[in-house]
Coordinates of C-alpha atoms in Angstrom, one line a residue:
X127 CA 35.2 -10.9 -34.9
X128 CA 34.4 -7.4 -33.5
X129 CA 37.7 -6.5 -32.8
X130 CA 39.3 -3.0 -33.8
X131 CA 42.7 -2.4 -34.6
X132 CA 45.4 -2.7 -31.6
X133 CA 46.2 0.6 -32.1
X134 CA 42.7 2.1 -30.8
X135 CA 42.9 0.2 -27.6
X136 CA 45.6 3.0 -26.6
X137 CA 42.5 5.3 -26.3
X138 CA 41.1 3.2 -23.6
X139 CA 43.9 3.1 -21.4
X140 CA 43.6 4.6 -18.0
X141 CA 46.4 6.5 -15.5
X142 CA 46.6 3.4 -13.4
X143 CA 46.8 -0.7 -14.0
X144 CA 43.1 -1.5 -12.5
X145 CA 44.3 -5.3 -12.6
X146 CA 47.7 -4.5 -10.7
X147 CA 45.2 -4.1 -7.4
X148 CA 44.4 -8.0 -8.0
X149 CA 47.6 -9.0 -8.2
X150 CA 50.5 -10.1 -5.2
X151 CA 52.6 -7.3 -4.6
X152 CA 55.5 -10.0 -3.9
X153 CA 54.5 -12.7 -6.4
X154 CA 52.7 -11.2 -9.1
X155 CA 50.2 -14.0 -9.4
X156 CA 46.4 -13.2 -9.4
X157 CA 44.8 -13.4 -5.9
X158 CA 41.7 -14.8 -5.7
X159 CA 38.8 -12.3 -6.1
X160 CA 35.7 -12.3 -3.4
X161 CA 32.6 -12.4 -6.2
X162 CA 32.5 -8.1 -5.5
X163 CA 35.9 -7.5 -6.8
X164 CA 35.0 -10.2 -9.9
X165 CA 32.1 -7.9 -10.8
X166 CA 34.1 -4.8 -10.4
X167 CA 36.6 -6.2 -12.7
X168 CA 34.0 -7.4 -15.1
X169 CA 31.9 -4.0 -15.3
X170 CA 35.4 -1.9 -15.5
X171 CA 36.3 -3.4 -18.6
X172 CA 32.5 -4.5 -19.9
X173 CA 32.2 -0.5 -20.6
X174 CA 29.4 -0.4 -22.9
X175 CA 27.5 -2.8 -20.4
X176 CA 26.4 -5.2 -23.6
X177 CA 27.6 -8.2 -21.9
X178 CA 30.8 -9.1 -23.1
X179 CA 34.2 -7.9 -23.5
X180 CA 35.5 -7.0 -26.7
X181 CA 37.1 -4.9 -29.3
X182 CA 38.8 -2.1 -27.6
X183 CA 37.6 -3.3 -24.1
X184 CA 38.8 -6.6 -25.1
X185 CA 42.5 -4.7 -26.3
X186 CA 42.4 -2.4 -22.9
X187 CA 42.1 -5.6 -20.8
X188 CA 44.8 -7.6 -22.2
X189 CA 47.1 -5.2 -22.1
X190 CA 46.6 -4.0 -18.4
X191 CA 46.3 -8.0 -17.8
X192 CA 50.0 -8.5 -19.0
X193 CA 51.7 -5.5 -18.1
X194 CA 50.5 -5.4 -14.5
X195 CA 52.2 -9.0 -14.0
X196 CA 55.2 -7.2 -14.1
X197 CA 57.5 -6.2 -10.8
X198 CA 58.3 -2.8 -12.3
X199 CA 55.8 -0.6 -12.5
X200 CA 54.9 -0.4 -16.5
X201 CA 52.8 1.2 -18.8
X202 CA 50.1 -0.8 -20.5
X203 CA 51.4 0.8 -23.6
X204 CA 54.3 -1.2 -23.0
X205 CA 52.7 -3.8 -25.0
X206 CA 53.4 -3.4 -28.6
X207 CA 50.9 -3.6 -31.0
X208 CA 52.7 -6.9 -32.2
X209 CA 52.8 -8.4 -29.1
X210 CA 48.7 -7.6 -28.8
X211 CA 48.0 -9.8 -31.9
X212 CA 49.9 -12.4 -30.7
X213 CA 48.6 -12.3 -27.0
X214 CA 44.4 -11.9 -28.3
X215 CA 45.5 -15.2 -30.6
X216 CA 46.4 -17.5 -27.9
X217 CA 44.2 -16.0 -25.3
X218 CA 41.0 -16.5 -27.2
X219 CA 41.8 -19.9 -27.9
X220 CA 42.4 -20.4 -24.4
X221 CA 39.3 -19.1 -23.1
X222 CA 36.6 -17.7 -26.0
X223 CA 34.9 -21.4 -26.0
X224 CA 32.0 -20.7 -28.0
X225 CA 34.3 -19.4 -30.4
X226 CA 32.6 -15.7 -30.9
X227 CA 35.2 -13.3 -30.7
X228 CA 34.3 -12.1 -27.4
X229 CA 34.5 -12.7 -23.4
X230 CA 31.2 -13.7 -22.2
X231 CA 30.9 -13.2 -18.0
X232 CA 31.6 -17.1 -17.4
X233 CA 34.8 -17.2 -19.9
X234 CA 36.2 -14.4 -17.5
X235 CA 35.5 -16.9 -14.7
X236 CA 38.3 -19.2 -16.1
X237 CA 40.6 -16.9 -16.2
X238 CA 40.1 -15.2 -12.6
X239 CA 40.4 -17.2 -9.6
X240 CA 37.1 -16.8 -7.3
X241 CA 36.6 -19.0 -4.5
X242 CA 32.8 -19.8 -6.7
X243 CA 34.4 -20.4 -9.7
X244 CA 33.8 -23.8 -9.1
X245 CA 29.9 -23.6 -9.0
X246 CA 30.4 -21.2 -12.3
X247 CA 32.7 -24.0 -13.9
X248 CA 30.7 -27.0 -13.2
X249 CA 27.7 -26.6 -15.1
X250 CA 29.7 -25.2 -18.1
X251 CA 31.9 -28.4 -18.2
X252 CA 29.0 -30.5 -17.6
X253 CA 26.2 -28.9 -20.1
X254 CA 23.3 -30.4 -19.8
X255 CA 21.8 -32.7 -22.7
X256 CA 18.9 -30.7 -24.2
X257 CA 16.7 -28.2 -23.0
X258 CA 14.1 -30.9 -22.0
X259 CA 16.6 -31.2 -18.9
X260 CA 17.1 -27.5 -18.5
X261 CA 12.7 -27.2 -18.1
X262 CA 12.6 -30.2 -15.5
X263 CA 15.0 -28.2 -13.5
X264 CA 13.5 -25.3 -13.9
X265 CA 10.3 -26.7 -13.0
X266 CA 11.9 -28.4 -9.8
X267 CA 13.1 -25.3 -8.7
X268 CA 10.3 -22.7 -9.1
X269 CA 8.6 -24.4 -6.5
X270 CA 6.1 -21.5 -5.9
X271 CA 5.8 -21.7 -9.7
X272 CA 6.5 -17.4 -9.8
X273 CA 8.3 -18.2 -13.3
X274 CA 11.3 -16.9 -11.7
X275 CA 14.0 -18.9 -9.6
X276 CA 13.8 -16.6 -6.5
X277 CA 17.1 -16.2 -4.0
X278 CA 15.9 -18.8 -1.7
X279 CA 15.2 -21.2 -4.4
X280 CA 18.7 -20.7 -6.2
X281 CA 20.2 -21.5 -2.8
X282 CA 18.4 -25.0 -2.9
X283 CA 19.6 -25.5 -6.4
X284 CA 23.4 -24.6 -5.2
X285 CA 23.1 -26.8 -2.2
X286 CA 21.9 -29.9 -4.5
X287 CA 24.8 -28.8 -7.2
X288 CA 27.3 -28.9 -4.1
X289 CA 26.0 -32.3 -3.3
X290 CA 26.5 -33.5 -6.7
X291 CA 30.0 -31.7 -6.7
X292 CA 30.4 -34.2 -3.3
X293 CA 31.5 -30.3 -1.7
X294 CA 29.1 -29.5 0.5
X295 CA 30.3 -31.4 3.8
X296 CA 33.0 -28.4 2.8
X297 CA 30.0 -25.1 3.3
X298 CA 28.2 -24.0 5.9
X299 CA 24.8 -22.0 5.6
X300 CA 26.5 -18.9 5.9
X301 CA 28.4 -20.0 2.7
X302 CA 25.8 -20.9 0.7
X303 CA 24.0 -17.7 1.1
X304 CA 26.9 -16.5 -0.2
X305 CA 27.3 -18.9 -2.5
X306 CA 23.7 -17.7 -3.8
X307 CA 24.3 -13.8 -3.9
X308 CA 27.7 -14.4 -6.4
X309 CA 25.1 -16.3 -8.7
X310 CA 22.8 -13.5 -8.6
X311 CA 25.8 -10.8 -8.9
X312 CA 27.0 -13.1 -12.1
X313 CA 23.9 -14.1 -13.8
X314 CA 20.7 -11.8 -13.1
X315 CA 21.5 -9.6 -15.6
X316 CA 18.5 -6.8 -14.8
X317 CA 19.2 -6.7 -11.2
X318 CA 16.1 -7.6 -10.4
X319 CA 17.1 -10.4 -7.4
X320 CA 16.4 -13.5 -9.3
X321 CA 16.4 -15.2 -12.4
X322 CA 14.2 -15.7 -15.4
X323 CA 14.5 -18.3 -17.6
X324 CA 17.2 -16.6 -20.1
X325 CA 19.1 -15.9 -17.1
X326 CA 19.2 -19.3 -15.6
X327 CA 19.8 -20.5 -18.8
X328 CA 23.4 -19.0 -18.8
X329 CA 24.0 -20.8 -15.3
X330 CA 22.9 -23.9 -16.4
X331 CA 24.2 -24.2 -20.5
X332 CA 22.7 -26.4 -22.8
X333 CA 25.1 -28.3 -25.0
X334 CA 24.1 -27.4 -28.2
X335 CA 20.2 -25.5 -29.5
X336 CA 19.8 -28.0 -32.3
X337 CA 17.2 -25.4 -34.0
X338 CA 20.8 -23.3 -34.6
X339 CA 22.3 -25.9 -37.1
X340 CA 22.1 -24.5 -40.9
X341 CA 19.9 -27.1 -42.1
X342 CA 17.2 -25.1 -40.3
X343 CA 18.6 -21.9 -41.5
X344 CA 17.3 -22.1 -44.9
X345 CA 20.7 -23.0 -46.1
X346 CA 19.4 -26.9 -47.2
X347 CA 16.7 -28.8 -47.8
X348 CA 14.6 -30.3 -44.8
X349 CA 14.8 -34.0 -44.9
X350 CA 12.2 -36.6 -43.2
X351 CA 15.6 -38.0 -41.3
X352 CA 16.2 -34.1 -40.2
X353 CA 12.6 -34.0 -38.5
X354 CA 12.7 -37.4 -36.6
X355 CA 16.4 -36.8 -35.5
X356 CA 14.4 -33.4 -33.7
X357 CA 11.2 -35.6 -32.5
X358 CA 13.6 -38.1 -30.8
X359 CA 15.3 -35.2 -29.4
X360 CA 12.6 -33.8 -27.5
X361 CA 10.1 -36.9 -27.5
X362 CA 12.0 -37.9 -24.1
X363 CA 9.9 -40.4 -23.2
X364 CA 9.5 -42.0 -27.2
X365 CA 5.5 -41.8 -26.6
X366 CA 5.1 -40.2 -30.2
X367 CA 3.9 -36.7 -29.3
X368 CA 6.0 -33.8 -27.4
X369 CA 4.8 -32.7 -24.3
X370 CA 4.7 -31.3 -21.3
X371 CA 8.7 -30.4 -20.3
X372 CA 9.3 -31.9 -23.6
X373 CA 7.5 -29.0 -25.2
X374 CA 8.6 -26.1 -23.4
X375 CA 12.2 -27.6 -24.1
X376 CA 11.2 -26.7 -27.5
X377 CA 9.5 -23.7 -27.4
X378 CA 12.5 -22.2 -25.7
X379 CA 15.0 -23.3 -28.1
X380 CA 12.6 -22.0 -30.6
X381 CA 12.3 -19.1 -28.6
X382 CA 16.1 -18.3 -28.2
X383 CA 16.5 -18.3 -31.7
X384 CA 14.8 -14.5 -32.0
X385 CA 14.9 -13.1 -28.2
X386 CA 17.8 -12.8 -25.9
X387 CA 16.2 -11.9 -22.8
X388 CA 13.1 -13.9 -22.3
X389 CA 11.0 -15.3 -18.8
X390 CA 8.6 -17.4 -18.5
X391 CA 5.7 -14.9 -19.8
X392 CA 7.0 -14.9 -23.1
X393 CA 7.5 -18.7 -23.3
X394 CA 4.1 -18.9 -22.5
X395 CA 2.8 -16.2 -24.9
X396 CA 5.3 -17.9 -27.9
X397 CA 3.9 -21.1 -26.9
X398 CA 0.1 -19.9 -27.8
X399 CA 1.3 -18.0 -30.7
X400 CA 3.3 -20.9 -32.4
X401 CA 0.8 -23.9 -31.4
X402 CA -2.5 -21.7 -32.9
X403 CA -0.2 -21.8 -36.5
X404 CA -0.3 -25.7 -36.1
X405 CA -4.0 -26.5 -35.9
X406 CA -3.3 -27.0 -31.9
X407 CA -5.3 -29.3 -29.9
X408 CA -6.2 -28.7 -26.1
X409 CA -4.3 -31.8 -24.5
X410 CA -1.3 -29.6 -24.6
X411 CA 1.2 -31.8 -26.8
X412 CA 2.6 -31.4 -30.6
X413 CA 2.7 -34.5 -33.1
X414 CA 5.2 -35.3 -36.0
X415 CA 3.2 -33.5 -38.5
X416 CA 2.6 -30.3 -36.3
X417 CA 6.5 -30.3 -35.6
X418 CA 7.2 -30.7 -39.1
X419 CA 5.1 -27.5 -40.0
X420 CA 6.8 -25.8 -37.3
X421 CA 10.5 -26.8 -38.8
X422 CA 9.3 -26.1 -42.4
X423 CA 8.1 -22.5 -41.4
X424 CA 10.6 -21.7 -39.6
X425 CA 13.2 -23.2 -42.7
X426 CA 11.1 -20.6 -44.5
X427 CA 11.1 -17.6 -42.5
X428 CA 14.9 -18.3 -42.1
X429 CA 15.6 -18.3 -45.6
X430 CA 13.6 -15.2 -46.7
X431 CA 15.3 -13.3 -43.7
X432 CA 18.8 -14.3 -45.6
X433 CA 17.3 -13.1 -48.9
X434 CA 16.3 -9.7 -47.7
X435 CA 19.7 -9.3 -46.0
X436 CA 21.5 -7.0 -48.2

């Protein structure tokens, strides 16, 4: 956990509560926040701009979170270093679900009411199954196959997630445009007006990259069980070879593993890169025994990396 000491978040405090502005002046209780104010609350206390709220910022936004719930105009310093501990305890459990120590943007959007949050919520409590789903979406939606998921193309995702969600009899066209520019505002992290593939992959959460579990980390030894339960995974269609959808879904996991930000290019350029290693053929799929030299060298590289870690 990358928290510092309680007593350093005093140095982030500001003259004024920036949360008591969210907050009903007769009630106390959090209004809800149009998708603006949710992004100026998220890049007021994301200070270093690395994504997440934590260690000091983390400190700073707790204690202006509590203290501007009171009627009486208090300090944030009116929280006690005690009564920090205690707080960051049950608050993280409430709301850090991958468990990292931090506030990612769409933890945040638990805690704050916005009129979206529902969109934001949906997809996290309904993560997909693997990232063989996430690249048949992906593909459905860059229809003008750009490797990006453009505003108008987001807006047709939304529409078909509100049609799951049995809410869009509730939004007019109006609101779905609106709809699309909070997603953008939340999720397209360069500000370039639409989404690569690392960025859609935050709006639409896998359940779990399998490649992350510690057998592939060096840790054990690779078992023959260990590489079929992976073939099954992405073999989708049980044909014998990986493919297609079934592929990329691979390839990005693979992918994920050693780049954050990543579009479609450098899917594409890994994909060359890792299927020349494996003797690759031209129709475009991987078999059990080009998968398993992909798992054993990546066991490898893993486990050297963990060596030369001091």
């Amino acid at each position: 956990m990358s928290c510092e000491s309680p007593s350093s978040a005093k140095k982030f405090n500001l003259a004024s509560n920036f949360m008591r502005q969210f907050r009903d002046p007769d009630s106390r209780e959090l209004k809800k926040l149009s998708a603006n104010q949710f992004m100026e609350v998220w890049s007021h206390y994301d200070r270093d701009g690395n994504g997440y709220i934590e260690g000091t910022e983390l400190d700073g936004f707790l204690r202006e979170f509590v203290s501007s719930a009171n009627f009486t105009d208090i300090s944030p310093d009116a929280v006690s270093d005690e009564m920090l501990v205690e707080l960051k305890a049950c608050f993280m459990e409430a709301y850090d679900d991958n468990q990292d120590g931090k506030i990612d943007i769409r933890e945040l959007a638990q805690l704050l009411p916005m009129e979206e949050n529902f969109l934001l919520l949906f997809r996290f409590d309904n993560p997909l199954e693997s990232s063989v789903e996430f690249m048949k979406i992906w593909r459905e939606y860059d229809t003008d196959g750009s490797g990006y998921i453009e505003a108008d193309e987001l807006k047709n995702f939304l529409r078909d997630l509100l049609k799951e969600a049995k809410k869009i009899n509730d939004v007019s066209e109006d609101k779905l445009i609106e709809y699309t520019d909070t997603m953008l505002q939340v999720f397209d992290s360069n500000k370039d007006g639409r989404l690569q593939l690392s960025e859609m992959a935050k709006l639409l959460p896998v359940k779990e990259n399998f490649l992350c579990r510690q057998v592939f980390k060096g840790a054990t030894k690779l078992t023959k069980d260990d590489i079929e339960r992976v073939f099954s995974l992405y073999d989708r269609d049980n044909n014998g070879s990986i493919e297609n959808e079934e592929l990329r879904g691979f390839l990005k996991d693979l992918l994920e593993l050693v780049k954050k930000d990543y579009d479609a290019q450098d899917l594409l350029e890994f994909e060359e890169t890792i299927l020349q290693g494996v003797e690759y053929s031209s129709e475009g799929k991987i078999s059990r025994k080009q998968l398993t030299m992909i798992l054993l060298a990546l066991a490898k590289h893993n486990q050297e990396e963990e060596v030369s870690t001091p």
